[in-house]
Coordinates of C-alpha atoms and ligand atoms in Angstrom, one line a residue:
X207 CA -16.8 6.9 5.7
X208 CA -18.0 9.0 8.5
X209 CA -20.8 11.3 7.5
X210 CA -18.8 14.4 8.7
X211 CA -16.2 14.0 6.0
X212 CA -16.7 16.0 2.9
X213 CA -15.7 14.6 -0.4
X214 CA -14.6 15.9 -3.8
X215 CA -18.2 16.4 -5.1
X216 CA -18.8 18.8 -2.2
X217 CA -15.8 20.8 -3.3
X218 CA -16.7 20.7 -6.9
X219 CA -20.2 21.9 -6.1
X220 CA -18.7 25.0 -4.6
X221 CA -16.9 25.7 -7.8
X222 CA -13.1 25.4 -8.2
X223 CA -12.5 27.1 -11.4
X224 CA -9.4 29.3 -11.1
X225 CA -8.8 28.1 -7.5
X226 CA -5.6 26.4 -6.5
X227 CA -6.3 23.0 -5.1
X228 CA -3.6 21.1 -3.3
X229 CA -4.0 17.3 -3.8
X230 CA -2.0 14.8 -1.6
X231 CA -1.6 11.7 -3.7
X232 CA 0.3 8.5 -3.1
X233 CA 2.5 8.3 -6.1
X234 CA 5.0 6.0 -4.4
X235 CA 5.3 3.5 -7.3
X236 CA 7.9 0.8 -7.7
X237 CA 10.9 1.7 -9.8
X238 CA 13.3 -0.6 -11.5
X239 CA 16.6 -0.5 -9.5
X240 CA 18.8 -0.6 -12.6
X241 CA 16.9 1.7 -15.0
X242 CA 14.9 3.8 -12.7
X243 CA 11.8 3.1 -14.8
X244 CA 8.3 2.8 -13.2
X245 CA 7.5 -0.9 -13.1
X246 CA 3.9 -0.5 -12.0
X247 CA 1.8 2.6 -12.5
X248 CA -1.3 1.5 -10.7
X249 CA -1.1 4.1 -8.0
X250 CA -0.7 6.8 -10.7
X251 CA -3.8 5.6 -12.5
X252 CA -5.7 5.3 -9.2
X253 CA -5.7 9.1 -8.7
X254 CA -6.7 10.0 -12.2
X255 CA -10.5 10.2 -11.4
X256 CA -9.8 12.9 -8.8
X257 CA -7.3 14.8 -10.9
X258 CA -9.4 14.5 -14.0
X259 CA -12.4 16.0 -12.3
X260 CA -10.4 18.9 -10.9
X261 CA -8.8 19.6 -14.3
X262 CA -12.2 19.4 -15.9
X263 CA -13.6 21.9 -13.4
X264 CA -10.8 24.4 -14.2
X265 CA -8.9 24.1 -11.0
X266 CA -5.2 24.9 -10.7
X267 CA -4.1 21.5 -9.5
X268 CA -1.1 21.2 -7.3
X269 CA -0.1 17.6 -6.6
X270 CA 2.3 16.4 -3.9
X271 CA 3.4 13.0 -3.0
X272 CA 6.3 11.0 -1.3
X273 CA 8.3 8.4 -3.2
X274 CA 10.3 5.8 -1.2
X275 CA 12.0 6.7 2.0
X276 CA 14.6 9.4 1.5
X277 CA 15.9 10.8 4.7
X278 CA 14.6 14.4 4.8
X279 CA 17.0 15.7 2.1
X280 CA 17.0 15.6 -1.7
X281 CA 18.1 12.2 -3.1
X282 CA 18.0 11.9 -6.9
X283 CA 17.0 8.2 -6.8
X284 CA 13.7 9.1 -5.3
X285 CA 12.9 12.0 -7.6
X286 CA 9.2 12.2 -8.7
X287 CA 10.3 13.5 -12.1
X288 CA 9.6 10.1 -13.9
X289 CA 6.2 10.1 -12.2
X290 CA 5.4 13.6 -13.6
X291 CA 6.2 12.2 -17.1
X292 CA 3.9 9.2 -16.7
X293 CA 1.2 11.3 -15.1
X294 CA 1.3 13.6 -18.0
X295 CA 0.9 10.7 -20.4
X296 CA -2.1 9.4 -18.5
X297 CA -3.8 12.7 -18.2
X298 CA -2.9 13.5 -21.8
X299 CA -1.8 17.0 -20.7
X300 CA 1.6 18.4 -19.6
X301 CA 2.4 18.1 -15.9
X302 CA 4.6 21.0 -14.7
X303 CA 7.3 19.6 -12.5
X304 CA 8.8 21.6 -9.6
X305 CA 12.4 20.5 -8.8
X306 CA 11.8 21.2 -5.1
X307 CA 8.9 20.8 -2.8
X308 CA 8.2 24.2 -1.2
X309 CA 11.2 26.3 -2.6
X310 CA 11.7 28.7 -5.4
X311 CA 10.9 26.2 -8.1
X312 CA 7.7 25.1 -6.5
X313 CA 6.5 28.7 -6.0
X314 CA 7.3 29.6 -9.6
X315 CA 5.6 26.4 -10.9
X316 CA 2.5 27.0 -8.8
X317 CA 2.3 30.7 -9.7
X318 CA 2.5 29.9 -13.5
X319 CA -0.3 27.5 -13.5
X320 CA -3.3 28.4 -15.6
X321 CA -6.8 27.1 -15.0
X322 CA -7.1 23.4 -15.6
X323 CA -3.3 22.8 -15.5
X324 CA -1.5 20.4 -13.3
X325 CA 1.8 20.7 -11.3
X326 CA 3.6 18.1 -9.4
X327 CA 5.9 19.1 -6.6
X328 CA 9.2 17.2 -5.9
X329 CA 9.2 14.5 -3.2
X330 CA 7.7 15.6 0.1
X331 CA 10.2 13.5 2.0
X332 CA 13.1 15.6 0.7
X333 CA 12.1 17.8 3.6
X334 CA 12.6 16.8 7.2
X335 CA 9.4 18.5 8.2
X336 CA 7.2 16.0 6.3
X337 CA 7.9 13.1 8.6
X338 CA 9.1 14.9 11.6
X339 CA 7.8 13.7 15.0
X340 CA 8.1 17.2 16.2
X341 CA 4.8 19.0 15.9
X342 CA 6.4 22.4 15.4
X343 CA 8.7 21.2 12.7
X344 CA 5.9 19.4 10.9
X345 CA 3.6 22.3 11.3
X346 CA 6.2 24.8 9.8
X347 CA 6.4 22.5 6.7
X348 CA 2.6 22.2 6.6
X349 CA 2.4 26.0 6.5
X350 CA 4.6 26.2 3.5
X351 CA 2.6 23.4 1.7
X352 CA -0.7 24.9 2.6
X353 CA 0.3 28.1 1.0
X354 CA 0.0 26.4 -2.4
X355 CA -3.7 25.7 -2.1
X356 CA -7.0 27.3 -1.3
X357 CA -8.4 23.9 -0.7
X358 CA -6.9 20.5 0.1
X359 CA -7.9 17.0 -1.2
X360 CA -6.6 13.9 0.4
X361 CA -6.4 11.1 -2.2
X362 CA -3.4 9.4 -0.8
X363 CA -5.0 6.4 0.6
X364 CA -1.7 4.5 0.8
X365 CA -0.4 7.1 3.2
X366 CA -3.5 7.9 5.5
X367 CA -1.9 5.8 8.2
X368 CA 1.1 8.2 8.5
X369 CA 1.1 11.2 10.8
X370 CA 3.0 13.2 8.3
X371 CA 2.7 17.0 7.5
X372 CA 1.0 16.5 4.1
X373 CA -1.4 14.0 5.4
X374 CA -2.2 15.1 9.0
X375 CA -1.3 18.8 9.3
X376 CA -2.2 20.5 6.0
X377 CA -5.9 19.6 6.3
X378 CA -6.0 21.5 9.6
X379 CA -4.9 24.6 7.6
X380 CA -7.2 24.4 4.5
X381 CA -10.7 23.5 3.7
X382 CA -10.4 19.8 3.2
X383 CA -12.2 16.9 1.4
X384 CA -11.5 13.2 0.7
X385 CA -10.7 12.4 -3.0
X386 CA -12.5 9.8 -5.0
X387 CA -9.9 7.1 -4.3
X388 CA -9.9 7.6 -0.5
X389 CA -13.7 7.5 -0.6
X390 CA -13.8 4.3 -2.5
X391 CA -11.1 2.6 -0.5
X392 CA -12.8 3.3 2.8
X393 CA -16.2 2.3 1.4
X394 CA -14.8 -1.1 0.3
X395 CA -12.6 -1.8 3.3
X396 CA -15.5 -1.0 5.6
X397 CA -17.3 -4.1 4.2
X398 CA -14.5 -6.2 5.7
X399 CA -15.0 -4.9 9.2
X400 CA -18.1 -5.4 11.3
X401 CA -19.9 -8.4 9.9
X402 CA -18.2 -9.7 6.8
X403 CA -20.0 -12.5 4.9
X404 CA -18.7 -15.9 5.9
X405 CA -16.6 -17.9 5.5
X406 CA -14.1 -15.0 5.7
X407 CA -10.6 -16.1 4.7
X408 CA -7.6 -13.9 4.9
X409 CA -4.3 -14.6 3.1
X410 CA -1.2 -12.9 4.4
X411 CA 2.3 -12.9 3.0
X412 CA 5.1 -10.5 2.5
X413 CA 8.5 -10.5 4.1
X414 CA 8.1 -9.0 7.7
X415 CA 6.0 -10.8 10.3
X416 CA 6.6 -7.9 12.7
X417 CA 4.6 -5.7 10.3
X418 CA 1.7 -8.1 10.4
X419 CA 1.5 -9.1 14.0
X420 CA -1.0 -6.4 15.0
X421 CA -3.3 -7.3 12.0
X422 CA -3.1 -11.0 12.8
X423 CA -4.1 -10.2 16.4
X424 CA -6.9 -8.1 15.3
X425 CA -8.2 -10.5 12.7
X426 CA -8.0 -13.8 14.6
X427 CA -11.4 -13.4 16.4
X428 CA -13.1 -12.4 13.1
X429 CA -11.7 -14.7 10.4
X430 CA -12.6 -18.2 9.8
X431 CA -9.2 -19.1 8.2
X432 CA -5.9 -17.3 8.1
X433 CA -3.4 -18.6 5.4
X434 CA 0.1 -17.5 5.9
X435 CA 2.8 -17.6 3.2
X436 CA 5.6 -15.4 2.0
X437 CA 8.9 -14.5 3.9
X438 CA 6.9 -14.1 7.1
X439 CA 5.9 -17.8 7.3
X440 CA 9.4 -19.0 8.3
X441 CA 9.2 -17.4 11.7
X442 CA 5.9 -19.3 12.2
X443 CA 7.5 -22.5 11.0
X444 CA 10.3 -21.9 13.4
X445 CA 7.8 -21.5 16.2
X446 CA 6.4 -24.9 15.3
X447 CA 9.9 -26.3 15.9
X448 CA 11.1 -26.5 12.3
X449 CA 14.5 -25.5 11.1
X450 CA 14.2 -23.0 8.3
X451 CA 17.8 -23.0 6.9
X452 CA 18.9 -19.5 5.9
X453 CA 15.3 -18.4 5.2
X454 CA 14.2 -15.0 6.3
X455 CA 13.6 -15.2 10.1
X456 CA 12.7 -12.8 12.8
X457 CA 14.2 -14.6 15.7
X458 CA 12.8 -12.2 18.3
X459 CA 9.3 -12.8 17.0
X460 CA 9.4 -16.7 17.3
X461 CA 7.8 -16.7 20.7
X462 CA 5.1 -14.3 19.8
X463 CA 4.3 -16.4 16.7
X464 CA 4.2 -19.5 18.9
X465 CA 1.7 -17.8 21.2
X466 CA -0.5 -16.7 18.3
X467 CA -0.5 -20.3 16.9
X468 CA -1.5 -21.6 20.3
X469 CA -4.4 -19.2 20.5
X470 CA -5.5 -19.5 16.8
X471 CA -7.8 -22.5 17.4
X472 CA -6.5 -24.1 14.3
X473 CA -7.6 -21.1 12.1
X474 CA -4.0 -20.4 11.0
X475 CA -2.7 -22.5 8.0
X476 CA 1.0 -22.6 7.3
X477 CA 2.8 -24.0 4.3
X478 CA 3.5 -27.7 4.2
X479 CA 6.1 -27.4 1.4
X480 CA 8.4 -24.6 0.2
X481 CA 10.6 -23.9 -2.7
X482 CA 14.1 -23.8 -1.2
X483 CA 17.0 -22.2 -3.1
X484 CA 20.8 -21.9 -2.8
X485 CA 20.7 -18.2 -3.0
X486 CA 18.4 -15.1 -3.4
X487 CA 18.8 -15.0 -7.1
X488 CA 16.7 -15.7 -10.1
X489 CA 18.8 -18.5 -11.4
X490 CA 19.6 -20.1 -8.0
X491 CA 19.4 -23.9 -7.8
X492 CA 16.1 -24.8 -6.1
X493 CA 13.9 -27.7 -5.1
X494 CA 10.5 -28.2 -3.4
X495 CA 11.0 -29.5 0.1
X496 CA 8.7 -30.3 3.0
X497 CA 8.2 -27.4 5.3
X498 CA 9.8 -29.4 8.1
X499 CA 12.8 -30.4 5.9
X500 CA 14.4 -27.2 4.7
X501 CA 18.2 -28.0 4.2
X502 CA 20.4 -25.9 6.5
X503 CA 22.2 -24.1 3.6
X504 CA 19.0 -23.2 1.7
X505 CA 16.4 -20.4 2.0
X506 CA 12.7 -20.7 1.2
X507 CA 11.7 -18.3 -1.6
X508 CA 8.2 -19.5 -2.3
X509 CA 5.4 -21.8 -1.1
X510 CA 5.3 -25.2 -2.7
X511 CA 2.6 -26.8 -4.8
X512 CA 1.1 -28.9 -2.1
X513 CA 0.6 -25.7 0.0
X514 CA -1.0 -24.0 -3.0
X515 CA -3.4 -26.9 -3.3
X516 CA -4.2 -26.8 0.5
X517 CA -4.7 -23.0 0.4
X518 CA -6.9 -23.3 -2.7
X519 CA -9.1 -25.8 -0.8
X520 CA -9.2 -23.5 2.2
X521 CA -10.4 -20.7 0.0
X522 CA -13.0 -22.6 -1.9
X523 CA -16.5 -21.6 -0.7
X524 CA -15.2 -18.4 0.9
X525 CA -17.7 -15.5 0.8
X526 CA -15.2 -12.8 1.8
X527 CA -11.4 -12.8 1.1
X528 CA -8.8 -10.3 1.9
X529 CA -5.3 -10.9 0.6
X530 CA -2.2 -8.9 1.6
X531 CA 1.4 -9.8 0.6
X532 CA 3.0 -12.1 -2.0
X533 CA 3.5 -15.8 -1.2
X534 CA 7.1 -15.8 -2.6
X535 CA 9.6 -13.8 -4.6
X536 CA 7.2 -13.4 -7.4
X537 CA 9.5 -11.0 -9.3
X538 CA 11.6 -14.0 -10.1
X539 CA 9.8 -16.4 -12.3
X540 CA 11.1 -19.5 -10.5
X541 CA 9.5 -18.3 -7.3
X542 CA 6.3 -16.9 -8.7
X543 CA 4.1 -20.0 -8.7
X544 CA 2.9 -19.7 -5.2
X545 CA 1.7 -16.1 -5.6
X546 CA 0.1 -17.0 -8.9
X547 CA -1.6 -20.1 -7.6
X548 CA -3.0 -18.4 -4.6
X549 CA -4.1 -15.4 -6.7
X550 CA -5.9 -17.6 -9.1
X551 CA -7.6 -19.5 -6.4
X552 CA -8.8 -16.2 -5.0
X553 CA -10.3 -15.2 -8.3
X554 CA -12.1 -18.6 -8.6
X555 CA -14.1 -18.1 -5.5
X556 CA -17.4 -16.3 -5.8
X557 CA -16.4 -14.3 -2.7
X558 CA -16.1 -10.5 -2.3
X559 CA -12.3 -10.3 -2.8
X560 CA -10.1 -7.5 -1.8
X561 CA -6.4 -7.3 -2.5
X562 CA -4.5 -5.0 -0.2
X563 CA -1.1 -3.6 -0.6
X564 CA 1.2 -2.2 -3.1
X565 CA 3.2 -5.4 -3.5
X566 CA 0.2 -7.7 -3.9
X567 CA -1.5 -5.3 -6.3
X568 CA 1.8 -5.1 -8.3
X569 CA 2.0 -8.9 -8.3
X570 CA -1.5 -9.2 -9.7
X571 CA -0.5 -7.0 -12.7
X572 CA 3.1 -8.3 -13.0
X573 CA 1.8 -11.9 -13.3
X574 CA -0.7 -10.8 -16.0
X575 CA -3.7 -11.6 -13.9
X576 CA -7.0 -10.0 -14.8
X577 CA -7.4 -7.1 -12.3
X578 CA -11.2 -7.1 -12.9
X579 CA -11.5 -10.6 -11.5
X580 CA -10.9 -9.2 -8.0
X581 CA -13.6 -7.2 -6.2
X582 CA -11.2 -4.4 -5.3
X583 CA -7.5 -3.8 -5.5
X584 CA -6.4 -1.4 -2.7
X585 CA -3.6 1.0 -3.3
X586 CA -2.8 0.9 0.4
X587 CA -0.7 -1.8 2.1
X588 CA 0.0 -0.6 5.6
X589 CA -3.0 1.6 5.3
X590 CA -5.4 -1.2 4.6
X591 CA -4.0 -3.3 7.3
X592 CA -4.3 -0.5 9.8
X593 CA -7.9 0.1 8.7
X594 CA -8.7 -3.5 9.3
X595 CA -7.0 -3.3 12.7
X596 CA -9.5 -0.6 13.5
X597 CA -6.7 1.9 14.3
X598 CA -7.3 5.6 14.1
X599 CA -5.8 6.7 10.7
X600 CA -4.3 10.1 11.1
X601 CA -5.1 11.1 7.5
X602 CA -8.8 10.1 7.8
X603 CA -9.1 11.6 11.3
X604 CA -7.8 14.9 9.9
X605 CA -10.6 15.0 7.3
X606 CA -13.2 14.8 9.9
X607 CA -14.6 18.1 10.9
Ligands
3PG88 C1 3.4 2.5 1.0 O1 3.9 2.2 -0.1 O2 3.2 1.7 1.9 C2 2.9 3.9 1.1 O3 3.2 4.7 0.0 C3 3.4 4.5 2.4 O4 4.8 4.5 2.3 P1 5.7 4.3 3.7 O5 5.4 3.0 4.1 O6 7.1 4.6 3.2 O7 5.2 5.4 4.6
MG89 MG1 4.6 0.8 3.5

């Protein structure tokens, strides 16, 4: 991280006892659609080192975060209340929850904090100002947020690529530092830029190819091999001239994918077989079929075993590996083998391995894989990709003096 960025230790050295410290965290955790329960608390645990240090030092800790993508107004399904409960369990201390973000409840909650206590404000995105493209509207919301802190800590690595009020505008209003998580993420990801140890293999999956085009462009000159699975592979298969049945397809991206393949110099590896199902359902009838033989009424929901074997061979001997995005619909056991197989292959290399992205990190834990067998599991999906694209990240730029 650039030397001009101050970090939590600098703030702690000044003394924070009795001071209100506003912490932007990324507590955007996956919730079960039926029960609303937190299905993976990795992002909550990731911010504990920063929060714990502030509590220990006697700060009045005011935490804010987004959850999901509500449209600028309160929406109960995106409430952070369950997160407050889980955060309290993990901190082993009550977390005082404000039922609004900058309103009466928030003011009262913040005012009532004693030294070493923690408050969590309701979802930032219940307010239009948070994500507004209008500087004045964002600034007005940032003013309200900034009033809750005498110092600001950004520990929301997963959101540093967003030009949002809490990420980009609040640090302009308060003394600001990078939290422990942001510091560590940037330290690790910086090892993947510049001169990574070779062979450098990148594995990309996930559903949307349009989200990944920029990073593919940016990585092609650097990587030795780029393995593509997940929902996004079908647009590439189509670009190779294969029919993909009813699989996820971004028709308007086919040509771009074709151009990328033409320029990739053989570095891009695509699936040779896929698990094709009758429907997007855990109990759907399914078979493994060649990637150039997907029946017209079926959709691919995972990469097949031959592909896993090929990807495993391509990973063997790698010295640096970055993985973003599941290889299939790992939440459904019938379509989890591809993600599991590739994840296991990554752990078997003696490479420096980085897992990027909320979904891939959740997959590692959901599949019961040993987190410690990866070099680093990033809490940022889009953020880690944009870091690797060498884009300016509004949240990091805002921390620079
Ligand atoms: C994420 O999950 O990618 C981060 O929390 C950022 O969320 P966003 O993509 O909705 O901005
Ligand atoms: Mg995202």
